[in-house]
Structure formats: structure tokens, C-alpha cells
C-alpha positions as a printed Julia matrix, in Angstrom:
406×3 Matrix{Float64}:
 -46.06  -26.6     3.51
 -44.9   -23.01    4.48
 -41.48  -21.8     4.86
 -41.53  -21.84    8.77
 -42.28  -25.68    8.67
 -39.62  -26.34    6.11
 -36.97  -24.33    8.33
 -37.96  -26.38   11.33
 -37.57  -29.6     9.64
 -34.21  -28.61    8.09
 -32.99  -27.53   11.57
 -34.14  -30.8    12.92
 -32.25  -32.85   10.4
 -28.97  -31.04   11.03
 -29.51  -31.4    14.89
 -29.72  -35.07   14.22
 -26.15  -35.03   12.71
 -24.24  -32.3    14.59
 -20.68  -33.47   13.94
 -21.48  -34.18   10.29
 -23.02  -30.72    9.95
 -20.07  -28.95   11.82
 -17.33  -30.78    9.67
 -19.33  -29.79    6.49
 -19.27  -26.23    7.65
 -15.53  -26.3     8.56
 -14.68  -25.83    4.82
 -16.76  -22.84    4.66
 -15.51  -21.4     7.81
 -11.91  -21.9     6.71
 -12.62  -20.49    3.43
 -14.33  -17.3     4.35
 -11.87  -16.77    7.38
  -8.99  -17.17    4.83
 -10.44  -14.71    2.39
 -11.0   -12.13    4.97
  -7.7   -12.48    6.47
  -5.71  -12.32    3.29
  -7.67   -9.33    1.99
  -6.98   -7.53    5.35
  -3.29   -8.15    5.05
  -3.24   -7.19    1.47
  -5.22   -3.85    2.15
  -3.22   -3.22    5.12
   0.16   -3.28    3.22
  -1.44   -1.07    0.6
  -2.7     1.44    3.15
   0.77    1.38    4.8
   2.78    2.11    1.56
   0.41    4.84    0.64
   0.78    6.25    4.24
   4.58    6.2     3.99
   4.76    7.69    0.43
   2.52   10.57    1.68
   4.77   11.21    4.33
   7.63   11.46    2.05
   5.67   13.82   -0.33
   2.92   12.18   -2.4
   3.12   15.24   -4.67
   6.71   15.51   -4.92
   8.58   15.98   -8.09
  12.29   15.2    -8.78
  14.1    16.5   -11.77
  17.64   15.14  -12.72
  20.14   15.85  -15.3
  20.12   13.08  -18.04
  20.9    12.07  -21.58
  24.24   13.93  -21.49
  26.66   12.88  -24.06
  30.14   13.85  -24.93
  31.92   12.5   -27.98
  29.38    9.83  -28.2
  29.88    8.58  -24.79
  27.0     8.91  -22.23
  28.26   10.57  -18.97
  27.63    9.4   -15.42
  25.03   10.92  -13.35
  27.58   12.73  -11.0
  29.26   14.27  -14.31
  26.08   15.53  -15.84
  25.65   19.24  -15.82
  22.65   19.89  -17.84
  20.86   21.6   -14.99
  21.69   25.29  -13.98
  20.48   27.77  -11.38
  18.74   29.51  -14.15
  16.56   26.44  -14.78
  15.6    26.56  -10.99
  14.93   30.25  -11.08
  12.85   29.77  -14.34
  10.78   27.1   -12.72
  10.08   29.43   -9.61
   9.07   32.25  -11.55
   7.02   30.58  -14.39
   5.16   27.57  -12.97
   1.64   27.77  -11.72
   1.16   24.31  -10.44
   3.95   24.17   -7.87
   4.01   25.11   -4.34
   7.72   24.57   -3.39
  10.8    24.34   -5.37
  14.45   23.66   -4.25
  17.67   23.07   -6.1
  19.57   20.1    -4.85
  23.31   19.1    -4.58
  24.84   16.55   -2.33
  28.26   15.53   -1.18
  29.07   12.37    0.84
  31.82   11.9     3.44
  32.71   11.46    7.06
  30.66   13.35    9.79
  32.96   14.18   12.9
  32.19   15.34   16.36
  34.8    14.85   18.97
  35.71   11.39   19.07
  32.47   10.13   17.32
  32.18    9.98   13.37
  29.9     8.27   10.82
  29.58    8.18    6.89
  26.94   10.36    5.72
  25.66   12.67    3.0
  25.18   16.37    3.26
  22.38   17.6     1.08
  22.38   21.2    -0.22
  18.91   22.69   -0.53
  16.89   25.68    0.4
  13.97   26.3     2.88
  11.24   25.04    0.52
  12.82   21.37    0.97
  11.24   21.03    4.36
   7.8    21.33    2.74
   8.7    19.11   -0.35
   9.98   16.31    2.0
   7.34   16.75    4.66
  10.24   17.56    7.25
   9.87   19.89   10.46
  12.1    21.4    12.89
  11.96   19.71   16.28
  14.65   22.12   17.81
  16.3    25.15   16.9
  15.73   26.83   13.33
  15.95   26.46    9.68
  18.76   28.36    7.84
  17.8    31.65    6.25
  17.89   33.22    2.59
  20.88   35.29    4.18
  22.51   31.9     5.06
  22.03   30.71    1.35
  23.21   34.03   -0.06
  26.57   34.22    2.1
  27.18   30.21    1.73
  27.12   30.02    5.46
  28.48   26.82    7.15
  25.47   26.04    8.85
  23.33   22.96    8.95
  20.17   21.1    10.07
  20.4    17.37   11.23
  18.21   14.5    11.42
  17.6    12.32   14.77
  19.9     9.5    13.56
  22.95   11.8    13.08
  22.2    13.3    16.7
  21.95    9.77   18.09
  25.3     8.57   16.48
  27.2    11.77   17.03
  26.04   13.12   20.25
  26.39    9.76   22.44
  26.41   11.82   25.72
  22.96   13.3    25.28
  24.24   16.75   24.9
  22.04   19.34   22.95
  23.35   19.53   19.29
  21.94   22.95   18.51
  25.02   25.44   18.51
  27.69   22.68   18.39
  30.16   22.37   15.47
  30.55   19.02   13.46
  33.03   18.53   10.66
  32.5    17.27    7.21
  35.26   16.59    5.19
  37.35   19.01    7.23
  34.59   21.61    6.68
  33.1    22.84    9.85
  29.21   23.27   10.11
  27.44   24.58   13.0
  24.23   22.86   13.74
  21.24   25.39   14.12
  18.32   22.99   14.03
  17.25   19.35   14.72
  14.55   17.79   12.45
  11.46   15.86   13.88
  11.98   12.1    13.51
  10.28   10.47   10.72
  11.63    6.74   10.74
  12.21    4.37    7.8
  10.22    4.84    4.74
   8.57    1.98    2.66
  11.92    1.33    0.74
  13.81    0.71    3.97
  15.63    3.93    3.99
  16.42    6.0     7.21
  14.75    9.51    6.85
  16.38   10.69    9.81
  19.91    9.89    8.67
  20.25   13.36    6.88
  22.08   16.67    7.01
  20.8    19.66    5.27
  22.89   22.68    4.32
  22.45   25.82    2.07
  22.93   24.61   -1.58
  25.33   27.38   -2.24
  27.51   26.21    0.65
  27.83   22.63   -0.76
  28.13   24.06   -4.24
  31.25   26.45   -3.38
  32.89   24.82   -0.31
  32.28   20.86   -0.87
  31.85   20.33   -4.63
  33.35   23.55   -6.27
  30.64   23.51   -8.93
  28.29   26.07  -10.36
  25.79   23.67  -11.94
  23.1    21.75   -9.62
  22.66   18.16   -9.41
  18.91   18.24   -9.31
  15.75   20.14   -8.55
  12.89   18.91   -6.1
   9.55   20.41   -6.24
   6.07   19.91   -4.77
   2.77   20.28   -6.85
  -0.02   22.29   -5.38
  -2.12   19.0    -5.14
  -1.41   15.32   -6.09
  -3.97   15.81   -9.0
  -1.88   18.59  -10.34
   1.4    16.53  -10.73
   1.01   15.94  -14.48
   0.17   19.67  -15.32
   3.18   20.5   -13.22
   5.55   18.07  -15.07
   4.32   19.38  -18.39
   5.13   23.15  -17.39
   8.5    22.06  -16.15
   9.43   20.06  -19.31
   8.29   23.12  -21.43
  10.54   25.35  -19.46
  13.53   23.22  -19.39
  13.45   22.42  -23.24
  13.16   26.25  -23.81
  15.87   27.04  -21.38
  18.26   24.24  -23.11
  17.38   25.28  -26.53
  16.21   21.89  -27.57
  14.67   21.31  -30.96
  11.37   19.39  -31.33
  13.55   16.21  -32.74
  15.99   16.44  -29.69
  15.55   14.05  -26.81
  15.17   15.66  -23.28
  18.61   16.23  -21.47
  16.83   15.9   -18.21
  14.66   13.16  -16.25
  11.47   14.04  -14.4
  10.0    11.46  -11.96
   7.11   11.83   -9.53
   6.01   10.09   -6.26
   2.79    9.72   -8.04
   4.46    7.17  -10.43
   5.95    5.43   -7.46
   2.6     5.29   -5.44
   0.78    3.99   -8.56
   3.47    1.24   -9.18
   3.42    0.01   -5.45
  -0.42    0.13   -5.47
  -0.76   -2.03   -8.52
   1.86   -4.24   -7.12
  -0.05   -4.73   -3.65
  -3.51   -4.97   -5.5
  -2.05   -7.96   -7.46
  -0.91   -9.69   -4.45
  -4.15   -9.08   -2.72
  -5.93  -10.65   -5.52
  -3.58  -13.57   -5.55
  -3.97  -13.99   -1.88
  -7.7   -13.94   -2.16
  -7.79  -16.36   -4.96
  -5.77  -18.87   -3.1
  -7.98  -18.43   -0.09
 -11.07  -18.61   -2.29
 -10.02  -22.16   -3.31
 -11.08  -23.17    0.28
 -14.57  -21.82   -0.36
 -14.86  -23.94   -3.43
 -13.59  -27.17   -1.44
 -16.36  -26.27    1.09
 -18.96  -25.88   -1.31
 -17.82  -29.26   -2.7
 -18.27  -30.74    0.88
 -21.71  -29.28    1.16
 -22.75  -31.07   -2.15
 -21.07  -34.43   -1.05
 -22.98  -34.27    2.27
 -26.3   -33.24    0.69
 -26.01  -36.26   -1.61
 -25.51  -38.57    1.43
 -28.29  -36.86    3.2
 -30.65  -37.56    0.28
 -29.43  -41.29    0.0
 -29.97  -41.76    3.66
 -33.37  -40.18    4.0
 -34.89  -41.77    0.58
 -37.77  -43.42    2.49
 -38.4   -40.35    4.53
 -38.82  -38.45    1.23
 -41.05  -41.23   -0.36
 -43.15  -41.0     2.8
 -43.59  -37.21    2.72
 -44.44  -37.35   -0.84
 -47.03  -39.89   -0.34
 -48.96  -37.88    2.12
 -48.95  -34.87   -0.2
 -45.54  -33.2    -0.11
 -44.67  -31.66   -3.42
 -41.45  -31.79   -5.33
 -41.02  -28.13   -4.67
 -41.4   -28.74   -0.96
 -38.81  -31.57   -0.99
 -36.44  -29.0    -3.19
 -37.05  -26.25   -0.61
 -36.26  -28.68    2.5
 -33.02  -29.76    1.29
 -31.88  -26.48   -0.37
 -32.7   -24.78    2.99
 -30.48  -27.34    4.83
 -27.58  -26.45    2.28
 -28.15  -22.7     2.75
 -28.32  -23.05    6.67
 -24.98  -24.87    6.61
 -23.38  -22.47    4.55
 -24.86  -19.26    6.21
 -23.77  -20.65    9.72
 -20.54  -21.48    8.44
 -19.97  -18.03    6.84
 -21.08  -16.29   10.14
 -18.57  -18.29   12.16
 -15.9   -17.8     9.43
 -16.32  -13.98    9.49
 -15.82  -14.1    13.23
 -12.72  -16.2    12.81
 -11.22  -14.24    9.81
 -11.56  -10.81   11.72
 -10.02  -12.35   14.88
  -7.24  -13.83   12.74
  -6.49  -10.62   11.11
  -6.24   -8.83   14.38
  -4.02  -11.57   15.75
  -1.73  -11.01   12.71
  -1.55   -7.39   13.67
  -0.98   -7.88   17.24
   1.39  -10.68   17.11
   3.31  -10.16   13.95
   3.19   -6.41   14.02
   1.84   -6.49   10.34
  -0.6    -3.89    9.05
  -4.05   -4.95    8.36
  -7.18   -3.1     7.05
 -10.45   -4.87    7.23
 -12.89   -3.21    4.6
 -16.52   -3.91    5.22
 -16.95   -5.05    1.61
 -14.52   -7.98    1.9
 -16.66   -9.26    5.0
 -20.0    -8.85    2.85
 -18.34  -10.41   -0.13
 -17.19  -13.38    1.72
 -20.59  -13.89    3.4
 -22.44  -13.35    0.1
 -20.13  -15.86   -1.79
 -20.64  -18.54    0.92
 -24.55  -18.06    0.6
 -24.31  -18.55   -3.17
 -22.08  -21.29   -2.69
 -24.67  -23.06   -0.39
 -27.35  -22.43   -3.01
 -25.13  -23.63   -5.93
 -24.02  -26.69   -4.41
 -27.12  -27.67   -2.61
 -29.33  -27.16   -5.69
 -28.44  -30.49   -7.54
 -28.79  -32.89   -4.52
 -32.09  -31.16   -3.54
 -33.34  -31.28   -7.08
 -32.44  -35.12   -7.25
 -34.33  -35.62   -4.05
 -37.49  -33.55   -5.39
 -37.53  -35.75   -8.57
 -37.46  -39.21   -6.79
 -40.54  -41.42   -7.49
 -42.46  -41.77   -4.18
 -43.29  -45.65   -4.75
 -39.56  -46.32   -5.47
 -38.45  -44.18   -2.53
 -40.55  -46.01   -0.08
 -39.29  -49.42   -1.39
 -35.61  -47.99   -1.03
 -33.49  -50.01    1.53
């Protein structure tokens, strides 16, 4: 008996029990749809986080003072003075793997314009900070080296600051705002970036020359941190190694001494977040995969019932010349048809469900082709695996006993 005849017989058998066949497929449909939807949600979250980290500067490196102890007591971060302007200049002059470097100081207080005010933080930086943090100027200009040299009272503000202080819709460029009694003239407005993956408003920011914040707001000569950007993300480790060598030399640290600074990179954060989302994706897929297992068990159960119901038919086929392999192939094809058809319908429902989640819940999704192929392949294997034993049982029936079966 050729394969075409076997497929026709299998299709006829399934057509005679449409509702039972559909209910058997339902487990496979739900399983495949669940796997595709869960993987799409997991991968969508991963892509969204990576995108937002990239907007923040995926190759950004942050250097902070640390491990500063006085009289055996560890100092607070604000009291640490282990980073100097000389460290910043050495890093600028000697590193080969950095594209931009900026000293950072900041001061918190009240921002005031007319009758409007809001709490805020003014960050003292240089022009490279825009490249490091992926900011751009939407209106006006960035402050210059001359502004830094003269500690000019000028600033660049984010969209959130503009919205909260300039409620009448006036143009902020050229206006003067006060920060803790210090007047700052706005010379530029940053392009909006929105919230990052940690829920922080990236537009609630005021940038000023670092010398201005050092001298006029904080009255300090040290810096609170250094932000830098590697030439490429893959050069981050080499850049960190270079920075560490420079700082240990500048701070005259012995080989046995601990670092008096802390270096962090966005690459570390990206790696951590990616690992977390990958774990969640695997867990979601595993839970959804249970549905496939249940669907496979349903196929086995129905095939057992089918073999029992058609015992006399099997006996008649074998008595007129059908071989055990023909009977095995017949029932195996039925099982595969159920699983493959259910898989195809499941793929359609899975893609549709993922798109519905994206449209209705505004949740990021990313449907990877391999997840569709994997789900379809698994459901096909499920049909073969769970259909094999009932088919084998049918093929091993004794023709005489089968014909006598009531």
C-alpha cells in the first residue's frame, strides 16, 4: 500500500470524527500558540531594554570615588574626594579606547522661574557629555570651552524642566532661571528622550559647565565622578583596564592597596538585564510548553481509543494482505496529521495573540522566526512520539483475534 493511499485513509478516518479530531488538536493549538506568544513577549522585553540602554549609551563608562576611609571610618559618597581634575586630564590625554570624557559634579535644589518652581539637580559637565549620554540640542546651543574656563552661569535644560517652569509656552532660550539663588541663563534645550528602562525621566535634567557647579554651587575643587564613552562597545573592557591603570598610578596605590575608585559600565547593566530577560523567557516558554505535553498525551489517548474502536477494521485489512507496517503507517499518519494541522492553526493563533498583546496592552513583542519553526517542529515530533505506541499496538494485533473483536 503506497503512501498516497495511506494518507487518504487517514484523512477519511479523521473526517468521520471531526469534533473528536478538533478537540484533540486543541491541546496542540493552545500549546503552540502559548509558546509563540510567550517567546514573543520575552524577546520583545529584551529588545526594548537593549534599545533603551543603547539610547542611554551602551558603551558608557562611569567612574566614581570609593573606598575612602578616614580614621577607620568609611566616608559617604558625597564626602569622598579621591577623584581630581588631574585624573580627568590624564584619562583624556593617555587613553586610546575612549571617544569622549567628561568630569561630573552635581548639586540638588530648587529651580525657579517667575512663580513656577520645581525640585531638580544641576549636573556640571563638559561638551562631551552630550555624546556620552546620547543627548542632542533641539533649540539653541551647548555651552563652550570659554564658558567652562570662565565658570559662566549658563545652562542647557531638558524638556521636562521646560514644561514645568515655562507653563505659558514661552521660548526658554535666553531666559534666566534661578537655582538655589544662583541665576542661570538658558542657552539651549535638549531633544526629548523620555523615560529609560529604570523608569527615570531622562528629560528632567539641567546641564551646566562643571566649573560653575564646582565654584558657585559646591565650593569644591575635586570632582564627584567621570563619565566616558568607549570607541565601541566591544572596547569597553580595554578602556576600563586603561582607566584603572591611570588612576592607580595617579593615586600612588601599591599593588596590595585596594582601588579608591569604582568603575561601572553600561555593558554590565546590559548583560545583567539580558540574562534576567532570557531567564524569564525560558520560564515562560517552559510553562507554555507544558500545554504541548498535555496536547501530546491527548493525541496518544485518542489514538488508543481509535485503535480499540477500529480493531475489526484492522483485522479485515490485515486479512486481505495489509502488512503490520501498513497499519503502523496508517495510524502514525493520522497522529501526525492531527499534530501538524494543530501546529499550523497554533502558529496563526500564536502570532495573532502576540500582535493583540502589542496593540491592546502596548507591550513590546518580537516574533523570531526560529520560535515559530521550533514550535512547529516540536508539535510534529510530539505527533510522532505520542502516536507511535498506539500505532505499534495496532500493527501487532493478530488478524484472527481482531476480526473476532466485539
